[in-house]
PDB file of C-alpha atoms in Angstrom:
ATOM      1  CA  MET A   1     145.702 186.935  41.996  1.00  0.00           C
ATOM      2  CA  SER A   2     144.708 183.312  42.483  1.00  0.00           C
ATOM      3  CA  THR A   3     143.400 180.478  40.358  1.00  0.00           C
ATOM      4  CA  VAL A   4     141.429 177.347  41.170  1.00  0.00           C
ATOM      5  CA  TYR A   5     143.676 174.381  40.410  1.00  0.00           C
ATOM      6  CA  ASN A   6     142.012 171.411  38.756  1.00  0.00           C
ATOM      7  CA  LEU A   7     144.545 168.654  38.048  1.00  0.00           C
ATOM      8  CA  LYS A   8     142.270 166.794  35.628  1.00  0.00           C
ATOM      9  CA  GLN A   9     141.641 169.887  33.533  1.00  0.00           C
ATOM     10  CA  GLU A  10     145.314 170.832  33.458  1.00  0.00           C
ATOM     11  CA  VAL A  11     146.610 167.444  32.329  1.00  0.00           C
ATOM     12  CA  GLU A  12     143.979 167.330  29.595  1.00  0.00           C
ATOM     13  CA  LYS A  13     145.445 170.452  27.977  1.00  0.00           C
ATOM     14  CA  PRO A  14     147.568 169.767  24.903  1.00  0.00           C
ATOM     15  CA  GLU A  15     151.307 169.861  25.565  1.00  0.00           C
ATOM     16  CA  ARG A  16     153.053 173.023  24.394  1.00  0.00           C
ATOM     17  CA  LEU A  17     156.480 171.391  24.785  1.00  0.00           C
ATOM     18  CA  THR A  18     156.440 168.238  22.701  1.00  0.00           C
ATOM     19  CA  GLY A  19     158.140 164.940  23.397  1.00  0.00           C
ATOM     20  CA  GLY A  20     161.224 163.960  21.463  1.00  0.00           C
ATOM     21  CA  HIS A  21     163.488 166.716  22.771  1.00  0.00           C
ATOM     22  CA  ARG A  22     166.997 165.792  23.866  1.00  0.00           C
ATOM     23  CA  LEU A  23     167.059 166.787  27.522  1.00  0.00           C
ATOM     24  CA  CYS A  24     168.771 164.265  29.777  1.00  0.00           C
ATOM     25  CA  ALA A  25     166.746 161.742  31.722  1.00  0.00           C
ATOM     26  CA  GLY A  26     166.252 163.065  35.225  1.00  0.00           C
ATOM     27  CA  CYS A  27     166.617 166.724  34.150  1.00  0.00           C
ATOM     28  CA  GLY A  28     164.289 169.221  35.789  1.00  0.00           C
ATOM     29  CA  ALA A  29     164.241 171.759  32.936  1.00  0.00           C
ATOM     30  CA  GLY A  30     161.674 170.003  30.737  1.00  0.00           C
ATOM     31  CA  ILE A  31     159.297 169.615  33.658  1.00  0.00           C
ATOM     32  CA  VAL A  32     159.710 173.296  34.526  1.00  0.00           C
ATOM     33  CA  VAL A  33     158.919 174.429  30.973  1.00  0.00           C
ATOM     34  CA  SER A  34     155.977 172.041  30.557  1.00  0.00           C
ATOM     35  CA  GLY A  35     154.509 173.130  33.884  1.00  0.00           C
ATOM     36  CA  VAL A  36     154.843 176.845  33.178  1.00  0.00           C
ATOM     37  CA  LEU A  37     153.390 176.620  29.656  1.00  0.00           C
ATOM     38  CA  ARG A  38     150.506 174.459  30.873  1.00  0.00           C
ATOM     39  CA  ALA A  39     149.394 177.410  33.005  1.00  0.00           C
ATOM     40  CA  LEU A  40     148.457 179.297  29.828  1.00  0.00           C
ATOM     41  CA  ASP A  41     144.765 179.362  28.989  1.00  0.00           C
ATOM     42  CA  LYS A  42     143.983 177.166  25.979  1.00  0.00           C
ATOM     43  CA  GLU A  43     142.915 180.018  23.750  1.00  0.00           C
ATOM     44  CA  ASP A  44     145.979 182.179  24.410  1.00  0.00           C
ATOM     45  CA  ARG A  45     149.135 182.153  22.331  1.00  0.00           C
ATOM     46  CA  ALA A  46     152.675 182.653  23.576  1.00  0.00           C
ATOM     47  CA  VAL A  47     156.022 183.823  22.315  1.00  0.00           C
ATOM     48  CA  VAL A  48     158.782 181.835  24.002  1.00  0.00           C
ATOM     49  CA  VAL A  49     162.263 183.346  24.169  1.00  0.00           C
ATOM     50  CA  ASN A  50     165.057 180.999  25.213  1.00  0.00           C
ATOM     51  CA  ALA A  51     168.597 181.986  26.138  1.00  0.00           C
ATOM     52  CA  THR A  52     171.441 179.736  25.045  1.00  0.00           C
ATOM     53  CA  SER A  53     171.448 176.881  27.540  1.00  0.00           C
ATOM     54  CA  CYS A  54     170.957 173.143  28.001  1.00  0.00           C
ATOM     55  CA  LEU A  55     167.278 173.803  27.362  1.00  0.00           C
ATOM     56  CA  GLU A  56     167.932 175.588  24.086  1.00  0.00           C
ATOM     57  CA  VAL A  57     170.344 173.079  22.569  1.00  0.00           C
ATOM     58  CA  SER A  58     168.032 170.212  23.565  1.00  0.00           C
ATOM     59  CA  THR A  59     164.685 171.624  22.404  1.00  0.00           C
ATOM     60  CA  PHE A  60     165.685 173.628  19.325  1.00  0.00           C
ATOM     61  CA  MET A  61     167.751 171.777  16.724  1.00  0.00           C
ATOM     62  CA  TYR A  62     167.383 173.918  13.598  1.00  0.00           C
ATOM     63  CA  PRO A  63     165.114 173.587  11.687  1.00  0.00           C
ATOM     64  CA  TYR A  64     163.187 171.637  14.342  1.00  0.00           C
ATOM     65  CA  THR A  65     161.655 172.910  17.558  1.00  0.00           C
ATOM     66  CA  ALA A  66     159.916 171.173  20.462  1.00  0.00           C
ATOM     67  CA  TYR A  67     157.660 174.192  21.084  1.00  0.00           C
ATOM     68  CA  MET A  68     154.098 174.483  19.806  1.00  0.00           C
ATOM     69  CA  ASP A  69     154.211 178.261  20.304  1.00  0.00           C
ATOM     70  CA  SER A  70     156.353 180.843  18.535  1.00  0.00           C
ATOM     71  CA  TYR A  71     159.972 180.403  19.614  1.00  0.00           C
ATOM     72  CA  ILE A  72     163.045 182.634  19.543  1.00  0.00           C
ATOM     73  CA  HIS A  73     166.557 181.482  20.421  1.00  0.00           C
ATOM     74  CA  SER A  74     168.464 184.368  21.940  1.00  0.00           C
ATOM     75  CA  ALA A  75     172.041 184.766  23.098  1.00  0.00           C
ATOM     76  CA  PHE A  76     173.110 184.100  26.672  1.00  0.00           C
ATOM     77  CA  GLU A  77     173.158 187.766  27.593  1.00  0.00           C
ATOM     78  CA  ASN A  78     170.066 189.296  25.963  1.00  0.00           C
ATOM     79  CA  SER A  79     167.067 186.983  26.273  1.00  0.00           C
ATOM     80  CA  ALA A  80     165.168 189.466  28.453  1.00  0.00           C
ATOM     81  CA  ALA A  81     165.923 192.305  26.030  1.00  0.00           C
ATOM     82  CA  THR A  82     164.746 190.164  23.121  1.00  0.00           C
ATOM     83  CA  CYS A  83     161.495 189.297  24.869  1.00  0.00           C
ATOM     84  CA  SER A  84     160.875 192.908  25.864  1.00  0.00           C
ATOM     85  CA  GLY A  85     161.456 194.034  22.270  1.00  0.00           C
ATOM     86  CA  VAL A  86     158.983 191.516  20.887  1.00  0.00           C
ATOM     87  CA  GLU A  87     156.443 192.561  23.514  1.00  0.00           C
ATOM     88  CA  ALA A  88     156.873 196.216  22.528  1.00  0.00           C
ATOM     89  CA  ALA A  89     156.449 195.348  18.824  1.00  0.00           C
ATOM     90  CA  TYR A  90     153.291 193.361  19.592  1.00  0.00           C
ATOM     91  CA  ASN A  91     151.779 196.312  21.470  1.00  0.00           C
ATOM     92  CA  ALA A  92     152.573 198.641  18.566  1.00  0.00           C
ATOM     93  CA  LEU A  93     150.890 196.262  16.100  1.00  0.00           C
ATOM     94  CA  LYS A  94     147.905 195.817  18.394  1.00  0.00           C
ATOM     95  CA  ARG A  95     147.379 199.576  18.609  1.00  0.00           C
ATOM     96  CA  ARG A  96     147.220 199.624  14.810  1.00  0.00           C
ATOM     97  CA  GLY A  97     144.734 196.769  14.746  1.00  0.00           C
ATOM     98  CA  LYS A  98     147.142 194.400  12.996  1.00  0.00           C
ATOM     99  CA  VAL A  99     147.058 191.577  15.569  1.00  0.00           C
ATOM    100  CA  GLU A 100     144.178 189.928  17.375  1.00  0.00           C
ATOM    101  CA  GLY A 101     143.789 187.747  20.421  1.00  0.00           C
ATOM    102  CA  THR A 102     145.951 187.471  23.515  1.00  0.00           C
ATOM    103  CA  VAL A 103     149.660 186.792  23.253  1.00  0.00           C
ATOM    104  CA  LYS A 104     151.847 186.207  26.311  1.00  0.00           C
ATOM    105  CA  PHE A 105     155.620 186.663  26.390  1.00  0.00           C
ATOM    106  CA  ILE A 106     157.749 184.206  28.343  1.00  0.00           C
ATOM    107  CA  THR A 107     161.520 183.910  28.642  1.00  0.00           C
ATOM    108  CA  PHE A 108     163.295 180.760  29.826  1.00  0.00           C
ATOM    109  CA  ALA A 109     166.953 180.838  30.820  1.00  0.00           C
ATOM    110  CA  GLY A 110     169.269 178.904  33.085  1.00  0.00           C
ATOM    111  CA  ASP A 111     171.125 180.330  36.052  1.00  0.00           C
ATOM    112  CA  GLY A 112     174.211 181.088  33.956  1.00  0.00           C
ATOM    113  CA  GLY A 113     172.138 183.223  31.592  1.00  0.00           C
ATOM    114  CA  THR A 114     170.213 184.788  34.470  1.00  0.00           C
ATOM    115  CA  TYR A 115     172.257 185.127  37.652  1.00  0.00           C
ATOM    116  CA  ASP A 116     175.381 186.026  35.686  1.00  0.00           C
ATOM    117  CA  ILE A 117     175.554 186.779  31.962  1.00  0.00           C
ATOM    118  CA  GLY A 118     171.972 187.988  31.485  1.00  0.00           C
ATOM    119  CA  LEU A 119     171.476 189.890  34.741  1.00  0.00           C
ATOM    120  CA  GLN A 120     171.900 193.350  33.209  1.00  0.00           C
ATOM    121  CA  SER A 121     169.406 192.577  30.419  1.00  0.00           C
ATOM    122  CA  LEU A 122     166.940 191.102  32.916  1.00  0.00           C
ATOM    123  CA  SER A 123     167.210 194.071  35.272  1.00  0.00           C
ATOM    124  CA  GLY A 124     166.604 196.508  32.416  1.00  0.00           C
ATOM    125  CA  ALA A 125     163.528 194.681  31.147  1.00  0.00           C
ATOM    126  CA  MET A 126     162.028 194.517  34.640  1.00  0.00           C
ATOM    127  CA  GLU A 127     162.755 198.195  35.319  1.00  0.00           C
ATOM    128  CA  ARG A 128     161.154 199.275  32.027  1.00  0.00           C
ATOM    129  CA  GLY A 129     157.940 197.522  32.988  1.00  0.00           C
ATOM    130  CA  HIS A 130     157.359 195.204  30.023  1.00  0.00           C
ATOM    131  CA  ASP A 131     154.393 192.854  30.286  1.00  0.00           C
ATOM    132  CA  MET A 132     156.389 189.610  30.277  1.00  0.00           C
ATOM    133  CA  VAL A 133     157.391 186.689  32.456  1.00  0.00           C
ATOM    134  CA  TYR A 134     161.017 185.717  32.967  1.00  0.00           C
ATOM    135  CA  VAL A 135     161.549 182.144  34.179  1.00  0.00           C
ATOM    136  CA  CYS A 136     164.926 181.068  35.509  1.00  0.00           C
ATOM    137  CA  TYR A 137     165.342 177.311  35.693  1.00  0.00           C
ATOM    138  CA  ASP A 138     168.065 177.133  38.318  1.00  0.00           C
ATOM    139  CA  ASN A 139     170.351 174.093  38.046  1.00  0.00           C
ATOM    140  CA  GLU A 140     173.105 175.868  39.978  1.00  0.00           C
ATOM    141  CA  ALA A 141     175.965 175.759  37.436  1.00  0.00           C
ATOM    142  CA  TYR A 142     176.875 176.133  33.757  1.00  0.00           C
ATOM    143  CA  MET A 143     175.791 172.598  32.918  1.00  0.00           C
ATOM    144  CA  ASN A 144     175.667 172.975  29.129  1.00  0.00           C
ATOM    145  CA  THR A 145     179.353 173.872  28.807  1.00  0.00           C
ATOM    146  CA  GLY A 146     180.857 171.394  31.266  1.00  0.00           C
ATOM    147  CA  ILE A 147     179.485 171.990  34.786  1.00  0.00           C
ATOM    148  CA  GLN A 148     181.383 175.178  35.666  1.00  0.00           C
ATOM    149  CA  ARG A 149     180.402 177.135  38.768  1.00  0.00           C
ATOM    150  CA  SER A 150     178.017 180.079  38.515  1.00  0.00           C
ATOM    151  CA  SER A 151     176.945 182.599  41.111  1.00  0.00           C
ATOM    152  CA  ALA A 152     173.954 180.298  41.685  1.00  0.00           C
ATOM    153  CA  THR A 153     176.246 177.437  42.756  1.00  0.00           C
ATOM    154  CA  PRO A 154     175.906 176.817  46.511  1.00  0.00           C
ATOM    155  CA  PRO A 155     178.885 176.817  48.883  1.00  0.00           C
ATOM    156  CA  PHE A 156     181.059 173.685  48.940  1.00  0.00           C
ATOM    157  CA  ALA A 157     179.553 172.283  45.717  1.00  0.00           C
ATOM    158  CA  ARG A 158     182.002 170.462  43.463  1.00  0.00           C
ATOM    159  CA  THR A 159     182.121 171.691  39.864  1.00  0.00           C
ATOM    160  CA  THR A 160     184.815 171.485  37.176  1.00  0.00           C
ATOM    161  CA  THR A 161     186.011 174.980  38.128  1.00  0.00           C
ATOM    162  CA  THR A 162     185.623 174.437  41.890  1.00  0.00           C
ATOM    163  CA  PRO A 163     187.180 170.972  42.234  1.00  0.00           C
ATOM    164  CA  VAL A 164     187.750 169.026  45.413  1.00  0.00           C
ATOM    165  CA  GLY A 165     191.356 168.237  46.302  1.00  0.00           C
ATOM    166  CA  SER A 166     194.332 169.286  48.370  1.00  0.00           C
ATOM    167  CA  VAL A 167     193.915 172.957  47.423  1.00  0.00           C
ATOM    168  CA  GLY A 168     190.142 173.462  47.433  1.00  0.00           C
ATOM    169  CA  GLN A 169     187.007 171.872  48.811  1.00  0.00           C
ATOM    170  CA  GLY A 170     184.391 173.007  46.312  1.00  0.00           C
ATOM    171  CA  LYS A 171     183.000 176.497  45.854  1.00  0.00           C
ATOM    172  CA  LYS A 172     184.049 179.005  48.509  1.00  0.00           C
ATOM    173  CA  GLN A 173     181.469 181.733  47.874  1.00  0.00           C
ATOM    174  CA  ASN A 174     177.803 181.958  48.876  1.00  0.00           C
ATOM    175  CA  LYS A 175     174.962 181.565  46.401  1.00  0.00           C
ATOM    176  CA  LYS A 176     173.572 184.836  45.052  1.00  0.00           C
ATOM    177  CA  ASP A 177     170.009 185.530  46.228  1.00  0.00           C
ATOM    178  CA  LEU A 178     168.551 186.334  42.835  1.00  0.00           C
ATOM    179  CA  THR A 179     164.917 186.121  43.920  1.00  0.00           C
ATOM    180  CA  GLU A 180     165.498 188.861  46.478  1.00  0.00           C
ATOM    181  CA  ILE A 181     167.312 190.962  43.869  1.00  0.00           C
ATOM    182  CA  LEU A 182     164.226 190.796  41.632  1.00  0.00           C
ATOM    183  CA  VAL A 183     161.958 191.685  44.561  1.00  0.00           C
ATOM    184  CA  ALA A 184     164.088 194.807  44.966  1.00  0.00           C
ATOM    185  CA  HIS A 185     162.999 195.885  41.473  1.00  0.00           C
ATOM    186  CA  HIS A 186     159.495 196.467  42.906  1.00  0.00           C
ATOM    187  CA  ILE A 187     157.820 194.540  40.108  1.00  0.00           C
ATOM    188  CA  PRO A 188     154.244 193.249  40.479  1.00  0.00           C
ATOM    189  CA  TYR A 189     155.004 189.581  41.032  1.00  0.00           C
ATOM    190  CA  VAL A 190     157.998 187.426  42.018  1.00  0.00           C
ATOM    191  CA  ALA A 191     157.897 183.796  43.111  1.00  0.00           C
ATOM    192  CA  GLN A 192     160.229 180.956  43.993  1.00  0.00           C
ATOM    193  CA  THR A 193     158.871 177.483  43.286  1.00  0.00           C
ATOM    194  CA  ALA A 194     159.753 173.914  42.273  1.00  0.00           C
ATOM    195  CA  PRO A 195     158.401 171.556  39.597  1.00  0.00           C
ATOM    196  CA  ILE A 196     157.854 168.232  41.377  1.00  0.00           C
ATOM    197  CA  GLY A 197     156.152 167.268  44.626  1.00  0.00           C
ATOM    198  CA  ASN A 198     153.874 170.276  44.370  1.00  0.00           C
ATOM    199  CA  PHE A 199     152.482 170.663  40.847  1.00  0.00           C
ATOM    200  CA  LYS A 200     149.787 172.928  42.243  1.00  0.00           C
ATOM    201  CA  ASP A 201     152.369 175.392  43.508  1.00  0.00           C
ATOM    202  CA  LEU A 202     154.223 175.580  40.192  1.00  0.00           C
ATOM    203  CA  HIS A 203     150.956 175.952  38.276  1.00  0.00           C
ATOM    204  CA  THR A 204     149.611 178.650  40.595  1.00  0.00           C
ATOM    205  CA  ARG A 205     152.827 180.679  40.598  1.00  0.00           C
ATOM    206  CA  ALA A 206     153.115 180.391  36.801  1.00  0.00           C
ATOM    207  CA  TYR A 207     149.476 181.365  36.252  1.00  0.00           C
ATOM    208  CA  ASN A 208     149.832 184.353  38.585  1.00  0.00           C
ATOM    209  CA  ALA A 209     152.969 185.493  36.770  1.00  0.00           C
ATOM    210  CA  ILE A 210     151.523 185.052  33.270  1.00  0.00           C
ATOM    211  CA  TYR A 211     148.241 186.808  34.033  1.00  0.00           C
ATOM    212  CA  THR A 212     149.584 189.618  36.202  1.00  0.00           C
ATOM    213  CA  GLU A 213     150.035 192.747  34.126  1.00  0.00           C
ATOM    214  CA  GLY A 214     153.605 193.958  33.996  1.00  0.00           C
ATOM    215  CA  PRO A 215     157.017 192.344  34.472  1.00  0.00           C
ATOM    216  CA  CYS A 216     157.035 189.143  36.548  1.00  0.00           C
ATOM    217  CA  PHE A 217     159.756 186.721  37.578  1.00  0.00           C
ATOM    218  CA  LEU A 218     159.816 183.031  38.526  1.00  0.00           C
ATOM    219  CA  ASN A 219     162.838 181.274  40.000  1.00  0.00           C
ATOM    220  CA  VAL A 220     162.326 177.517  39.679  1.00  0.00           C
ATOM    221  CA  LEU A 221     164.642 174.825  41.047  1.00  0.00           C
ATOM    222  CA  SER A 222     165.787 172.529  38.235  1.00  0.00           C
ATOM    223  CA  PRO A 223     168.145 169.726  39.338  1.00  0.00           C
ATOM    224  CA  CYS A 224     170.734 168.346  36.912  1.00  0.00           C
ATOM    225  CA  PRO A 225     171.642 164.639  37.234  1.00  0.00           C
ATOM    226  CA  ARG A 226     175.086 165.128  35.686  1.00  0.00           C
ATOM    227  CA  GLY A 227     176.059 168.277  37.553  1.00  0.00           C
ATOM    228  CA  TRP A 228     174.509 167.310  40.868  1.00  0.00           C
ATOM    229  CA  ASP A 229     175.599 163.689  40.466  1.00  0.00           C
ATOM    230  CA  TYR A 230     172.445 161.776  41.370  1.00  0.00           C
ATOM    231  CA  PRO A 231     170.669 158.853  39.643  1.00  0.00           C
ATOM    232  CA  ALA A 232     168.056 160.087  37.164  1.00  0.00           C
ATOM    233  CA  ALA A 233     165.275 158.215  38.957  1.00  0.00           C
ATOM    234  CA  ARG A 234     165.795 160.313  42.110  1.00  0.00           C
ATOM    235  CA  LEU A 235     164.800 163.652  40.538  1.00  0.00           C
ATOM    236  CA  ALA A 236     161.500 163.977  42.418  1.00  0.00           C
ATOM    237  CA  GLU A 237     163.118 162.943  45.689  1.00  0.00           C
ATOM    238  CA  ILE A 238     165.913 165.515  45.334  1.00  0.00           C
ATOM    239  CA  ILE A 239     163.434 168.341  44.739  1.00  0.00           C
ATOM    240  CA  LYS A 240     161.254 167.312  47.659  1.00  0.00           C
ATOM    241  CA  LEU A 241     164.287 167.200  49.944  1.00  0.00           C
ATOM    242  CA  ALA A 242     165.345 170.688  48.799  1.00  0.00           C
ATOM    243  CA  VAL A 243     161.919 172.005  49.791  1.00  0.00           C
ATOM    244  CA  ASP A 244     161.504 170.047  53.031  1.00  0.00           C
ATOM    245  CA  THR A 245     164.973 171.006  54.298  1.00  0.00           C
ATOM    246  CA  CYS A 246     164.178 174.652  53.417  1.00  0.00           C
ATOM    247  CA  VAL A 247     167.246 174.800  51.194  1.00  0.00           C
ATOM    248  CA  TRP A 248     164.771 175.961  48.508  1.00  0.00           C
ATOM    249  CA  PRO A 249     161.721 177.496  50.235  1.00  0.00           C
ATOM    250  CA  LEU A 250     158.567 178.195  48.234  1.00  0.00           C
ATOM    251  CA  PHE A 251     157.167 181.713  48.445  1.00  0.00           C
ATOM    252  CA  GLU A 252     155.733 184.589  46.436  1.00  0.00           C
ATOM    253  CA  VAL A 253     155.952 188.371  46.644  1.00  0.00           C
ATOM    254  CA  GLU A 254     152.922 190.116  45.168  1.00  0.00           C
ATOM    255  CA  GLU A 255     152.954 193.917  45.063  1.00  0.00           C
ATOM    256  CA  GLY A 256     155.545 193.888  47.839  1.00  0.00           C
ATOM    257  CA  VAL A 257     153.618 191.491  50.108  1.00  0.00           C
ATOM    258  CA  TRP A 258     155.574 188.350  51.034  1.00  0.00           C
ATOM    259  CA  ARG A 259     153.637 185.076  51.326  1.00  0.00           C
ATOM    260  CA  LEU A 260     154.928 181.633  52.214  1.00  0.00           C
ATOM    261  CA  SER A 261     153.595 179.002  49.790  1.00  0.00           C
ATOM    262  CA  TYR A 262     154.616 175.896  51.699  1.00  0.00           C
ATOM    263  CA  THR A 263     155.687 175.046  55.242  1.00  0.00           C
ATOM    264  CA  PRO A 264     157.153 171.579  55.831  1.00  0.00           C
ATOM    265  CA  LYS A 265     155.316 169.545  58.454  1.00  0.00           C
ATOM    266  CA  LYS A 266     158.749 168.606  59.721  1.00  0.00           C
ATOM    267  CA  LYS A 267     161.768 170.665  58.671  1.00  0.00           C
ATOM    268  CA  LEU A 268     164.426 168.115  57.732  1.00  0.00           C
ATOM    269  CA  PRO A 269     168.160 168.576  58.390  1.00  0.00           C
ATOM    270  CA  VAL A 270     170.186 169.860  55.452  1.00  0.00           C
ATOM    271  CA  VAL A 271     172.248 166.629  55.350  1.00  0.00           C
ATOM    272  CA  ASP A 272     169.168 164.861  53.943  1.00  0.00           C
ATOM    273  CA  PHE A 273     169.441 167.061  50.846  1.00  0.00           C
ATOM    274  CA  LEU A 274     173.234 166.973  50.601  1.00  0.00           C
ATOM    275  CA  ARG A 275     173.845 163.249  51.066  1.00  0.00           C
ATOM    276  CA  PRO A 276     172.214 161.905  47.835  1.00  0.00           C
ATOM    277  CA  GLN A 277     174.323 164.223  45.638  1.00  0.00           C
ATOM    278  CA  GLY A 278     177.853 163.395  44.575  1.00  0.00           C
ATOM    279  CA  ARG A 279     178.765 167.085  44.296  1.00  0.00           C
ATOM    280  CA  PHE A 280     178.614 167.287  48.111  1.00  0.00           C
ATOM    281  CA  ARG A 281     180.211 163.913  48.877  1.00  0.00           C
ATOM    282  CA  HIS A 282     183.409 165.453  50.278  1.00  0.00           C
ATOM    283  CA  MET A 283     181.401 167.278  52.959  1.00  0.00           C
ATOM    284  CA  PHE A 284     180.889 163.934  54.720  1.00  0.00           C
ATOM    285  CA  GLN A 285     184.604 163.136  54.969  1.00  0.00           C
ATOM    286  CA  LYS A 286     186.221 163.210  58.382  1.00  0.00           C
ATOM    287  CA  GLY A 287     187.342 166.710  59.284  1.00  0.00           C
ATOM    288  CA  ASN A 288     184.739 168.424  57.098  1.00  0.00           C
ATOM    289  CA  GLU A 289     181.948 168.398  59.675  1.00  0.00           C
ATOM    290  CA  TRP A 290     182.232 172.184  59.853  1.00  0.00           C
ATOM    291  CA  MET A 291     180.962 172.434  56.274  1.00  0.00           C
ATOM    292  CA  ILE A 292     177.692 170.707  57.158  1.00  0.00           C
ATOM    293  CA  GLU A 293     177.335 172.836  60.286  1.00  0.00           C
ATOM    294  CA  GLU A 294     177.895 176.009  58.265  1.00  0.00           C
ATOM    295  CA  ALA A 295     175.417 174.909  55.590  1.00  0.00           C
ATOM    296  CA  GLN A 296     172.773 174.147  58.229  1.00  0.00           C
ATOM    297  CA  ALA A 297     173.311 177.484  59.984  1.00  0.00           C
ATOM    298  CA  SER A 298     172.930 179.360  56.693  1.00  0.00           C
ATOM    299  CA  VAL A 299     169.677 177.567  55.807  1.00  0.00           C
ATOM    300  CA  ASP A 300     168.262 178.143  59.287  1.00  0.00           C
ATOM    301  CA  GLN A 301     169.127 181.839  59.214  1.00  0.00           C
ATOM    302  CA  LYS A 302     167.506 182.392  55.800  1.00  0.00           C
ATOM    303  CA  TRP A 303     164.417 180.370  56.764  1.00  0.00           C
ATOM    304  CA  GLU A 304     163.878 182.382  59.951  1.00  0.00           C
ATOM    305  CA  ARG A 305     164.229 185.607  57.989  1.00  0.00           C
ATOM    306  CA  LEU A 306     161.644 184.370  55.467  1.00  0.00           C
ATOM    307  CA  LEU A 307     159.241 183.467  58.281  1.00  0.00           C
ATOM    308  CA  GLU A 308     159.579 186.994  59.652  1.00  0.00           C
ATOM    309  CA  ARG A 309     158.905 188.573  56.271  1.00  0.00           C
ATOM    310  CA  THR A 310     155.863 186.440  55.579  1.00  0.00           C
ATOM    311  CA  GLY A 311     154.501 186.611  59.114  1.00  0.00           C
ATOM    312  CA  ALA A 312     154.263 182.822  59.185  1.00  0.00           C
TER     313      ALA A 312
END
């Protein structure tokens, strides 16, 4: 599936995530949600399910909500199950002629509620084949509860539960490859994208996911200025560096066919992405050169594997 992207038409659509929410300046989550919801056709309605997260506590302060569409706050562990249940209820009502028009079902959750706590619920919903889109905004830690490590946290990153000191030098384990795990569910559409620097890519991947019948998954990079320790004004730069260093490559898998969405004109070294972030500052201390070398080798290996899969 593909759509013709017209920037003027897209920005003229009314916002489905209103201003006045309480997300931090320089947070990627609001841009992710706005971009995904903007991919909806004007005449279509949506039910948004949101797992407990930074996004939830910042956009839904009972009795107020920042969403123009129907909204459900779900627990950390069951947002996918909630969305799949609502989708099943909608289909039952539609068969009885009790609802009209098109309604789309979209779940938003952070990496803590996706990679970790909500993985079982997500896997079940995808396996059952519900017509829904699950969007993970990946900020690589449990930011809402104090910046604790998650299985999405990259190696060597400093968090409050993987501190830097005489005993440890950040997280020891590798980052879980959640996108590949979802591909292994053999669902119709999976994509990995980013919200800034390539609005067309986010829009296209979101549109494809929303208007592909069946369960679909989007993994979207969503930097956190507090957890990643960068100035708020550098959000766009951080995302672009993640993409151009191939730390966060952009690709889609449609009906099992892998396609690369973006190839950097010049693949930048991983240090360009690491250096602006305080969570990686210790990697540049004398004696820790091996950390940077290991990080670069890991990125290169994964990038080459992706090139092979996509035939690029």
